[in-house]
Amino acid sequence: MASLPPSTAVVATLARLYPFLRPALPWLIAGMLSALGASLCALAIPQVLEWAVNGPLLGSAADGDRSGVWSAVLLVLGLGVLEAGLVAARRAFILVPGTRVEASMRMALFRHLQDLPIAFHDQWPGGQLLSRSMADLGQLRRWMSFGLIMLVVNTTTIGVGVGLMVDMGGILGIAYLCGALPVVYFSYRFSTRFRRISRLSQDQTGDLATTVEESVHGIRVLKAFGRGREAYQSFSVQADELRSTELSKARTLGGFTFAITTISEAVLGACLLSGVWLVVDGQLSVGALLAFFATAAVVNGPVEQLGHLVSMTLYAKTAVDRYFEVLDTANELPDPKDPIRPEEPVGDLVFDDVHFQYPDEPTPDQAWRDPARPSEAPRTEVIAGVDLHVRPGETMALVGLTGSGKTTMISLVPRLFDVTSGTVTVDGVDVRQMSRRDLRELVSIAFEDATLFSSTVRENVLLGAPEGYRAEADLDRALTVAQADFVRDLPAGLDTTIGEEGLSLSGGQRQRLALARAVAARPKILVLDDPLSALDVATEEAVTAHLREELADTTTLVVAHRPSTVALADRVAVLAGGRITAVGTHRELLAGHPHYRFVISSLAEDNDAESEVATR
């Protein structure tokens, strides 16, 4: 079984929350002081009882004067009301600040996730990120709003209460204090075991969330292949493992709570026998004995809560570790300190001796589960020395067999990945010297696998459009170019909300909306990863005709998986083995490049096969 990473001190780990807690700290301190005041009121009541029993109560029994008794009753009542008011104040002080801290941490995590490169998201399961942003942060909020405050207050209450018990009961207080030593021992054993179980539980929760996410996204595939039962069985195994872990966690907490409760109750029983003997022997007053046990009753509550509060703290520590595992992940594609932006961009795109390979780095979660896994194991180069110049306003088709690196190559233009060596320049500026925001305003991309969001058609199409180009005319233009006017026939037209990932639309409809989104961005460089693959021949011809007109002044690099897509290009670049082997017009390459003829014939055969299947 894989070992856990070296454990960081709990206090040091939780201290990392300070930047998020700082704005809410005054309110949390006010809540803590209110809770502490309520606890001190509870401890003051036994002292009043001691005074009442030894003074006014005995005096009333002797001379019948009950005024002192009523004073004691009113004093106890006042302390009780004050305690209740302070408890209510604690909740009022910490409720809103706690939720604000949770919200700020969640927004910081999401902002960081948006900033991290594609390589990070390729490695981390979505369920693990979801559990960190929801379940872990919810647990942290509960700990900050309750666990942290009550841990401090209860520790103070136990310390002050035991001190009062020693002062009132003498040897009885010392005996009660000695009973705390086994509690310390059990607390140490509990924290060691519970830390491991809580980490395992949270990781299994993330794995289960990932399974649910994948099953929901792939429901059509599961149903089409009749694999619902297998998916259910896999989910059941994970759910049972999580259930077993939760039961183990509950048993550990239950055992600890049982131990400290039994010890404290046993010590109190011994103190009761000893206390009665001391009263009979005249070494202790009745009032002092009553106050001792009333104080013990107040202290016992925090002692019995100790297991729950310690478990909350350890759970919070694990949640902080998991949270900062993501937040500490450095962005390997940062913006330069002094970014450069082309003064008059025209869309001149150059690949100069470009090399690229995908690193295979484990996530922190994977790393502690399997420490023997290498931290970095580079794969074979996908792009191995590409030189290509796409002139301003030119449309260049990128052609190659499957696995030749076409999609990887075009992903280097908007800097979704960084080159391993060499340079990609836009208008003479290395893309790594530009801010990502400026670069992606100049470069727009449409992938073959169209991704849409659960928002309206209008919002999806205008997602990347510049602020000044979001008028109805710009939207109409983008939809016309992409032949996506079908959206006007949807129930609410352009304001129709598309379902998750646009699965309520056909593949061709999703592709056309994705293409419209790329066109609406008004880029200087348009990168298309075979965006017409799901369209029928007639629609493809219409889209191609509009694109020819639209792209007259736009530099375009298009991955071609169909011979018909090549017709869109002014020139064609052939990619084989991660290298550009030839550049020329379609006619020139057909005449003089055997590999190009082979690729085109292969694409034509694949296209004919797809058409035959579609007509059956």
XYZ file of C-alpha atoms in Angstrom:
616
model
C 0.000 0.000 0.000
C 1.323 3.438 -0.917
C 2.470 5.590 1.974
C 1.227 9.055 2.758
C 3.491 12.055 2.171
C 5.433 13.413 5.147
C 2.916 14.931 7.538
C 3.046 18.656 8.004
C 2.296 20.031 11.459
C -1.447 20.582 11.783
C -1.045 24.137 13.056
C 1.403 25.057 10.277
C -0.927 23.644 7.647
C -4.031 25.388 8.971
C -2.055 28.630 9.286
C -2.023 28.763 5.481
C -5.650 29.831 5.689
C -4.643 33.162 7.258
C -4.655 35.218 4.010
C -8.247 34.140 3.407
C -9.250 34.510 7.061
C -7.695 37.963 7.547
C -10.685 40.052 6.321
C -13.048 38.053 8.534
C -10.685 37.798 11.505
C -12.256 40.623 13.585
C -15.671 38.989 13.306
C -14.308 35.540 14.073
C -12.460 36.908 17.104
C -15.659 38.633 18.229
C -17.503 35.317 17.850
C -14.765 33.538 19.789
C -14.883 36.093 22.602
C -18.670 35.762 22.719
C -18.376 31.986 22.975
C -15.685 32.334 25.613
C -17.883 34.743 27.576
C -20.749 32.256 27.410
C -18.448 29.523 28.700
C -17.232 31.688 31.577
C -20.840 32.478 32.482
C -21.499 28.739 32.657
C -18.458 28.309 34.929
C -19.552 31.221 37.117
C -22.909 29.617 37.944
C -21.347 26.863 40.133
C -19.449 29.536 42.061
C -22.737 31.314 42.747
C -24.241 28.012 43.827
C -21.400 27.450 46.301
C -21.935 30.896 47.766
C -25.709 30.384 47.854
C -25.536 26.991 49.603
C -22.889 27.962 52.150
C -24.354 31.445 52.771
C -27.957 32.542 52.042
C -29.385 29.000 51.947
C -27.950 28.028 55.346
C -28.878 31.466 56.705
C -32.446 31.096 55.471
C -32.710 27.714 57.152
C -31.469 29.255 60.415
C -33.383 32.572 60.611
C -36.001 32.348 57.802
C -34.588 35.316 55.868
C -34.951 34.371 52.174
C -33.760 37.626 50.599
C -30.286 36.204 50.058
C -31.749 33.126 48.359
C -33.721 35.261 45.917
C -30.583 37.280 45.181
C -28.750 34.049 44.354
C -31.629 32.862 42.155
C -31.705 36.157 40.244
C -27.941 36.089 39.838
C -28.034 32.542 38.391
C -30.915 33.548 36.129
C -28.996 36.617 34.936
C -25.902 34.526 34.189
C -28.063 32.036 32.258
C -29.685 34.766 30.170
C -26.288 36.373 29.509
C -24.874 32.990 28.447
C -27.754 32.465 25.997
C -27.298 35.974 24.607
C -23.567 35.431 24.090
C -24.228 32.117 22.305
C -26.639 33.906 19.949
C -24.061 36.683 19.430
C -21.417 34.095 18.514
C -23.599 32.707 15.757
C -24.483 36.185 14.487
C -20.816 37.244 14.382
C -19.465 34.224 12.497
C -22.278 33.180 10.144
C -21.752 35.693 7.311
C -17.930 36.016 7.563
C -17.560 32.229 7.421
C -19.501 32.001 4.171
C -17.481 34.890 2.726
C -14.220 33.113 3.486
C -15.558 29.957 1.816
C -16.673 31.948 -1.231
C -13.327 33.752 -1.545
C -11.430 30.455 -1.363
C -13.722 28.872 -3.944
C -13.289 31.842 -6.301
C -9.502 31.767 -5.824
C -9.474 28.065 -6.700
C -11.640 28.528 -9.784
C -9.566 31.515 -10.919
C -6.406 29.414 -10.556
C -7.988 26.495 -12.410
C -8.843 28.841 -15.273
C -5.249 30.068 -15.326
C -3.612 26.631 -15.269
C -2.614 25.155 -18.637
C -4.378 22.402 -20.537
C -1.725 19.890 -19.445
C -2.887 20.209 -15.826
C -6.513 19.524 -16.709
C -5.502 16.574 -18.863
C -3.984 14.930 -15.782
C -6.454 15.795 -13.009
C -9.850 14.029 -12.897
C -12.773 16.449 -12.824
C -14.305 14.748 -9.795
C -11.189 15.379 -7.697
C -11.295 19.083 -8.540
C -15.040 19.186 -7.889
C -14.716 17.560 -4.451
C -11.963 20.011 -3.510
C -13.988 23.043 -4.569
C -17.242 21.891 -2.938
C -16.993 19.230 -0.197
C -13.571 20.231 1.141
C -14.338 23.943 1.242
C -17.703 23.263 2.878
C -15.892 21.277 5.564
C -13.388 24.110 6.030
C -16.193 26.645 6.467
C -17.795 24.512 9.174
C -14.461 24.158 10.932
C -13.678 27.888 10.738
C -17.153 28.866 11.924
C -17.515 26.246 14.628
C -14.637 23.818 15.050
C -11.824 26.356 15.407
C -13.763 28.620 17.757
C -15.101 25.831 19.928
C -11.720 24.093 20.072
C -10.175 27.259 21.542
C -13.167 27.930 23.794
C -13.469 24.341 25.008
C -9.737 24.100 25.709
C -9.963 27.318 27.717
C -13.089 26.070 29.484
C -11.403 22.801 30.454
C -8.309 24.632 31.719
C -10.235 27.230 33.734
C -12.752 24.650 34.967
C -10.104 22.205 36.171
C -8.315 25.096 37.903
C -11.534 26.012 39.724
C -12.119 22.365 40.626
C -8.626 22.103 42.124
C -9.241 25.335 44.050
C -12.635 24.169 45.356
C -12.057 20.453 45.838
C -8.358 20.207 46.526
C -7.498 16.534 46.214
C -10.652 15.922 44.159
C -9.517 18.443 41.551
C -6.058 16.863 41.393
C -7.657 13.425 40.895
C -9.794 14.791 38.069
C -6.701 16.353 36.511
C -4.850 13.018 36.631
C -7.693 11.508 34.651
C -6.692 13.774 31.756
C -3.440 11.887 31.157
C -5.099 8.856 29.498
C -7.153 11.298 27.407
C -3.923 12.824 26.046
C -2.643 9.358 25.131
C -5.866 8.369 23.363
C -5.937 11.744 21.568
C -2.485 11.109 20.113
C -3.426 7.633 18.882
C -6.692 8.921 17.509
C -5.127 11.809 15.573
C -2.539 9.521 13.945
C -5.139 7.042 12.707
C -7.886 9.512 11.879
C -5.599 11.658 9.711
C -4.948 8.717 7.393
C -8.581 7.658 7.239
C -9.893 11.178 6.584
C -7.432 11.664 3.698
C -8.448 8.327 2.193
C -12.132 9.216 2.581
C -11.757 12.565 0.835
C -9.769 11.059 -2.035
C -12.323 8.278 -2.480
C -15.069 10.906 -2.520
C -13.239 12.639 -5.372
C -12.849 9.350 -7.252
C -16.553 8.620 -6.849
C -17.443 12.103 -8.113
C -15.211 11.489 -11.140
C -17.037 8.222 -11.881
C -20.413 9.970 -11.704
C -19.171 12.797 -13.926
C -17.779 10.418 -16.550
C -20.913 8.273 -16.506
C -23.191 11.291 -16.966
C -21.082 12.684 -19.798
C -20.813 9.285 -21.441
C -24.405 8.171 -20.850
C -25.087 7.881 -24.580
C -22.127 5.562 -25.074
C -23.078 3.459 -22.053
C -26.635 3.104 -23.311
C -25.599 2.493 -26.903
C -23.302 -0.385 -25.901
C -25.571 -1.675 -23.148
C -22.902 -1.178 -20.502
C -25.110 0.327 -17.830
C -24.787 -2.757 -15.623
C -20.977 -2.706 -15.813
C -20.913 1.020 -15.005
C -23.217 0.389 -12.057
C -21.015 -2.436 -10.781
C -17.916 -0.265 -11.001
C -19.725 2.533 -9.177
C -20.967 0.082 -6.537
C -17.429 -1.121 -5.810
C -16.219 2.451 -5.302
C -19.279 3.357 -3.236
C -18.732 0.297 -1.019
C -15.077 1.212 -0.542
C -16.075 4.733 0.496
C -18.750 3.318 2.803
C -16.177 1.032 4.446
C -13.815 3.942 4.916
C -16.569 6.098 6.414
C -17.528 3.267 8.774
C -13.898 2.886 9.792
C -13.736 6.616 10.378
C -16.923 6.517 12.451
C -15.617 3.561 14.504
C -12.361 5.386 15.166
C -14.207 8.500 16.290
C -16.693 6.445 18.286
C -13.917 4.532 20.045
C -12.152 7.740 20.975
C -15.343 9.370 22.223
C -16.196 6.245 24.216
C -12.736 6.186 25.804
C -12.643 9.807 26.942
C -16.283 9.759 28.085
C -15.740 6.576 30.086
C -12.563 7.925 31.657
C -14.153 11.231 32.657
C -17.270 9.557 34.051
C -15.196 7.002 35.961
C -13.062 9.767 37.455
C -16.219 11.681 38.454
C -17.611 8.559 40.126
C -14.435 8.145 42.151
C -14.515 11.857 43.008
C -18.134 11.521 44.211
C -17.263 8.733 46.647
C -14.229 10.621 47.866
C -16.147 13.888 48.079
C -18.918 12.421 50.248
C -16.285 11.022 52.606
C -14.542 14.428 52.778
C -17.853 16.183 53.568
C -18.653 13.687 56.316
C -15.123 14.125 57.687
C -15.571 17.905 57.693
C -12.731 18.548 55.240
C -15.098 19.876 52.516
C -18.284 21.933 52.668
C -21.520 20.846 51.016
C -21.486 23.997 48.908
C -17.945 23.296 47.679
C -18.886 19.703 46.770
C -21.967 20.916 44.894
C -19.961 23.576 43.089
C -17.257 21.000 42.255
C -19.709 18.692 40.524
C -21.596 21.558 38.868
C -18.280 22.746 37.443
C -17.461 19.182 36.408
C -20.776 19.038 34.564
C -19.806 22.172 32.655
C -16.316 20.837 31.894
C -17.528 17.382 30.873
C -19.371 18.799 27.856
C -16.168 20.215 26.270
C -14.283 17.027 27.201
C -16.855 14.857 25.445
C -16.803 17.208 22.421
C -13.043 16.910 22.226
C -13.148 13.897 19.889
C -15.545 15.601 17.496
C -13.544 18.839 17.470
C -10.223 17.048 17.001
C -11.721 15.039 14.119
C -13.039 18.246 12.545
C -9.596 19.816 12.860
C -7.831 16.833 11.287
C -10.438 16.707 8.527
C -9.884 20.428 7.960
C -6.125 19.859 7.858
C -6.601 17.250 5.128
C -8.967 19.585 3.255
C -6.355 22.359 3.399
C -3.701 19.960 2.072
C -5.948 18.948 -0.822
C -6.941 22.547 -1.551
C -3.377 23.818 -1.698
C -2.247 20.826 -3.762
C -4.144 22.533 -6.571
C -3.487 26.146 -5.583
C 0.260 25.498 -5.247
C 0.465 24.038 -8.750
C 2.568 26.505 -10.687
C 1.362 27.767 -14.031
C 3.917 26.557 -16.544
C 2.595 28.986 -19.167
C 2.870 32.325 -17.341
C 2.582 35.736 -18.915
C 5.926 37.514 -19.461
C 6.904 40.297 -17.069
C 6.993 42.814 -19.921
C 4.556 41.553 -22.553
C 4.851 42.689 -26.158
C 1.885 43.268 -28.446
C 2.257 43.750 -32.205
C 1.531 47.398 -33.013
C -0.417 46.721 -36.213
C -1.226 42.990 -36.269
C -1.804 41.501 -39.703
C -1.695 37.793 -38.848
C 1.789 36.788 -40.018
C 2.316 33.304 -38.514
C 5.705 31.545 -38.446
C 6.831 28.208 -36.995
C 10.629 28.243 -36.658
C 12.308 24.889 -35.858
C 9.480 23.987 -33.483
C 9.820 20.909 -31.273
C 7.267 19.654 -28.778
C 6.762 16.646 -26.511
C 4.132 15.981 -23.885
C 5.459 15.553 -20.333
C 3.940 12.765 -18.272
C 3.798 14.254 -14.779
C 1.613 12.739 -12.039
C -0.738 14.864 -10.024
C 0.114 15.332 -6.318
C -2.782 12.987 -5.580
C -1.298 10.309 -7.840
C 2.192 10.954 -6.495
C 1.400 10.082 -2.869
C -0.640 7.082 -3.924
C 2.246 5.730 -5.992
C 5.595 7.201 -4.856
C 7.478 4.800 -7.137
C 6.002 6.516 -10.189
C 8.592 8.765 -11.879
C 8.015 12.479 -11.449
C 8.681 13.143 -15.092
C 8.890 10.783 -18.042
C 8.965 12.689 -21.336
C 7.410 10.975 -24.303
C 8.649 10.867 -27.868
C 8.577 14.190 -29.685
C 5.225 14.853 -31.342
C 6.532 17.859 -33.256
C 10.143 17.372 -34.365
C 11.467 20.475 -36.079
C 8.611 22.185 -37.924
C 9.318 25.171 -40.154
C 6.264 26.825 -41.696
C 5.301 30.346 -42.757
C 1.622 31.239 -43.129
C 1.407 34.635 -44.821
C -1.040 37.351 -43.729
C -4.479 36.669 -45.180
C -3.457 33.240 -46.471
C -5.386 30.040 -45.823
C -3.072 27.119 -45.160
C -4.388 23.542 -44.941
C -2.509 21.144 -42.681
C -2.725 17.568 -43.982
C -1.391 14.352 -42.495
C -2.274 10.876 -41.383
C -3.785 10.231 -37.954
C -1.188 10.762 -35.224
C 1.062 12.988 -37.313
C 0.712 15.874 -34.799
C -1.705 18.221 -36.588
C -3.892 19.077 -33.573
C -0.834 19.445 -31.347
C 0.772 21.809 -33.835
C -2.207 24.152 -34.076
C -2.558 24.137 -30.256
C 0.835 25.838 -30.069
C -0.491 28.934 -31.856
C -2.862 30.204 -29.110
C -0.326 28.846 -26.588
C -2.461 26.092 -25.150
C 0.917 24.374 -24.875
C 4.412 25.823 -25.028
C 7.003 24.618 -27.517
C 9.801 22.468 -26.109
C 12.221 24.358 -28.325
C 12.050 26.697 -31.295
C 9.586 29.566 -31.650
C 6.070 30.316 -32.857
C 5.743 33.982 -33.819
C 2.769 36.179 -34.639
C 3.707 39.312 -36.580
C 7.339 38.789 -35.595
C 6.646 38.452 -31.846
C 7.252 35.161 -30.037
C 3.907 34.050 -28.606
C 5.674 33.491 -25.253
C 6.511 37.211 -25.168
C 2.840 38.191 -25.498
C 0.274 38.142 -22.731
C -2.117 35.262 -23.156
C -5.056 37.657 -23.249
C -3.552 39.691 -26.107
C -2.524 36.555 -27.992
C -5.959 34.982 -27.739
C -7.599 38.165 -28.930
C -5.549 37.805 -32.110
C -5.957 34.020 -32.443
C -9.274 32.179 -32.461
C -9.643 28.404 -32.583
C -12.439 25.961 -33.387
C -11.923 22.314 -32.469
C -13.358 19.269 -34.191
C -14.874 18.206 -30.855
C -17.123 21.232 -30.361
C -17.644 22.278 -26.729
C -20.672 24.364 -25.829
C -21.751 25.658 -22.439
C -25.058 25.511 -20.572
C -26.091 29.026 -21.580
C -27.980 30.674 -24.411
C -27.068 30.411 -28.081
C -26.242 34.110 -28.072
C -23.841 33.779 -25.124
C -22.140 30.744 -26.654
C -21.538 32.374 -30.032
C -20.379 35.726 -28.613
C -18.191 34.105 -25.959
C -14.923 35.275 -27.504
C -16.164 38.346 -29.368
C -14.476 41.672 -28.540
C -16.532 44.024 -26.382
C -17.132 46.364 -29.286
C -18.349 43.610 -31.597
C -21.297 42.073 -29.811
C -24.076 43.703 -31.767
C -26.904 41.806 -33.416
C -25.324 42.352 -36.833
C -22.079 40.683 -35.757
C -24.013 37.752 -34.356
C -26.029 37.404 -37.575
C -22.856 37.549 -39.633
C -21.169 34.766 -37.635
C -24.250 32.542 -37.815
C -24.571 33.093 -41.568
C -20.928 32.225 -42.234
C -21.249 29.014 -40.198
C -24.650 28.151 -41.732
C -26.069 28.064 -38.197
C -29.354 29.862 -38.866
C -31.148 26.756 -37.576
C -30.885 28.347 -34.106
C -33.666 30.782 -35.042
C -36.079 27.855 -35.175
C -35.266 26.791 -31.611
C -38.029 27.377 -28.985
C -36.595 30.715 -27.792
C -34.475 31.479 -30.835
C -31.095 32.961 -29.971
C -32.077 33.041 -26.306
C -32.625 29.279 -26.144
C -30.542 27.722 -23.379
C -28.376 24.917 -24.698
C -28.183 21.839 -22.496
C -24.984 20.639 -20.899
C -22.204 20.468 -23.529
C -24.825 21.082 -26.204
C -25.848 17.419 -26.274
C -29.403 18.458 -27.151
C -28.016 19.436 -30.587
C -26.629 17.203 -33.310
C -22.891 16.912 -33.892
C -23.092 19.065 -37.027
C -25.113 21.745 -35.237
C -22.593 21.888 -32.412
C -19.748 22.210 -34.901
C -21.470 25.053 -36.723
C -22.054 26.965 -33.497
C -18.417 26.431 -32.505
C -17.346 27.727 -35.921
C -19.659 30.734 -35.535
C -18.050 31.443 -32.160
C -14.587 31.430 -33.747
C -15.725 33.730 -36.566
C -17.481 36.121 -34.158
C -14.197 36.646 -32.302
C -12.915 38.619 -35.346
C -9.374 37.171 -35.058
C -6.364 38.042 -37.142
C -5.465 34.337 -37.161
C -8.173 31.673 -37.330
C -7.189 28.118 -36.409
C -9.619 25.391 -37.453
C -9.248 21.775 -36.355
C -11.396 20.144 -39.039
C -14.530 22.016 -37.932
C -16.644 20.644 -40.822
C -16.193 16.917 -40.208
C -19.778 16.358 -38.986
C -21.458 18.309 -41.799
C -23.131 16.852 -44.855
C -21.699 17.680 -48.282
C -24.255 20.384 -49.155
C -23.865 22.203 -45.848
C -20.091 21.896 -46.040
C -20.083 23.503 -49.506
C -22.218 26.390 -48.233
C -19.988 26.922 -45.201
C -16.859 26.715 -47.361
C -18.211 29.351 -49.764
C -18.981 31.770 -46.925
C -15.639 31.076 -45.257
C -13.805 31.914 -48.493
C -15.466 35.302 -48.486
C -15.105 35.833 -44.739
C -11.468 34.770 -44.554
C -10.238 37.008 -47.340
C -8.275 39.162 -44.850
C -7.801 36.555 -42.104
C -4.802 34.269 -41.789
C -6.165 30.743 -41.463
C -4.556 27.470 -40.502
C -6.993 24.604 -41.007
C -6.519 20.924 -40.235
C -8.017 18.955 -43.119
C -9.458 15.494 -42.596
C -11.495 15.648 -45.821
C -10.300 16.301 -49.355
C -13.115 18.839 -49.706
C -11.678 20.882 -46.830
C -8.402 21.244 -48.725
C -10.323 23.237 -51.342
C -10.619 26.024 -48.799
C -6.832 26.537 -48.771
C -4.479 28.662 -50.831
C -1.630 26.308 -49.974
C -1.250 22.935 -48.288
C 1.399 21.786 -45.779
C 2.033 18.044 -45.422
C 2.854 16.852 -41.889
C 4.493 13.448 -41.408
C 6.393 12.175 -38.384
C 6.166 15.549 -36.678
C 7.789 17.374 -39.598
C 6.581 19.425 -42.571
C 7.654 17.410 -45.592
C 6.204 19.630 -48.320
C 4.333 22.896 -48.882
C 2.526 23.828 -52.068
C -0.789 24.103 -53.809
C -3.097 21.139 -53.958
C -2.322 20.678 -57.664
C 1.467 20.908 -57.160
C 1.484 18.358 -54.366
C -0.716 15.914 -56.251
C 1.722 16.065 -59.132
C 4.977 15.794 -57.199
C 4.500 14.386 -53.695
C 3.661 10.657 -53.392
C 2.936 10.803 -49.642
C 0.455 13.629 -50.184
C -1.343 11.593 -52.833
C -1.468 8.668 -50.400
C -2.866 10.877 -47.609
C -5.495 12.441 -49.878
C -6.575 9.043 -51.206
C -6.805 7.734 -47.615
C -8.932 10.715 -46.604
C -11.116 10.235 -49.656
C -11.687 6.555 -48.817
C -12.564 7.426 -45.225
C -14.943 10.125 -46.426
C -16.635 7.760 -48.901
C -17.058 5.168 -46.152
C -18.637 7.757 -43.851
C -20.983 8.908 -46.608
C -22.013 5.309 -47.351
C -22.789 4.686 -43.689
C -24.748 7.950 -43.474
C -26.952 7.006 -46.448
C -27.850 3.560 -45.150
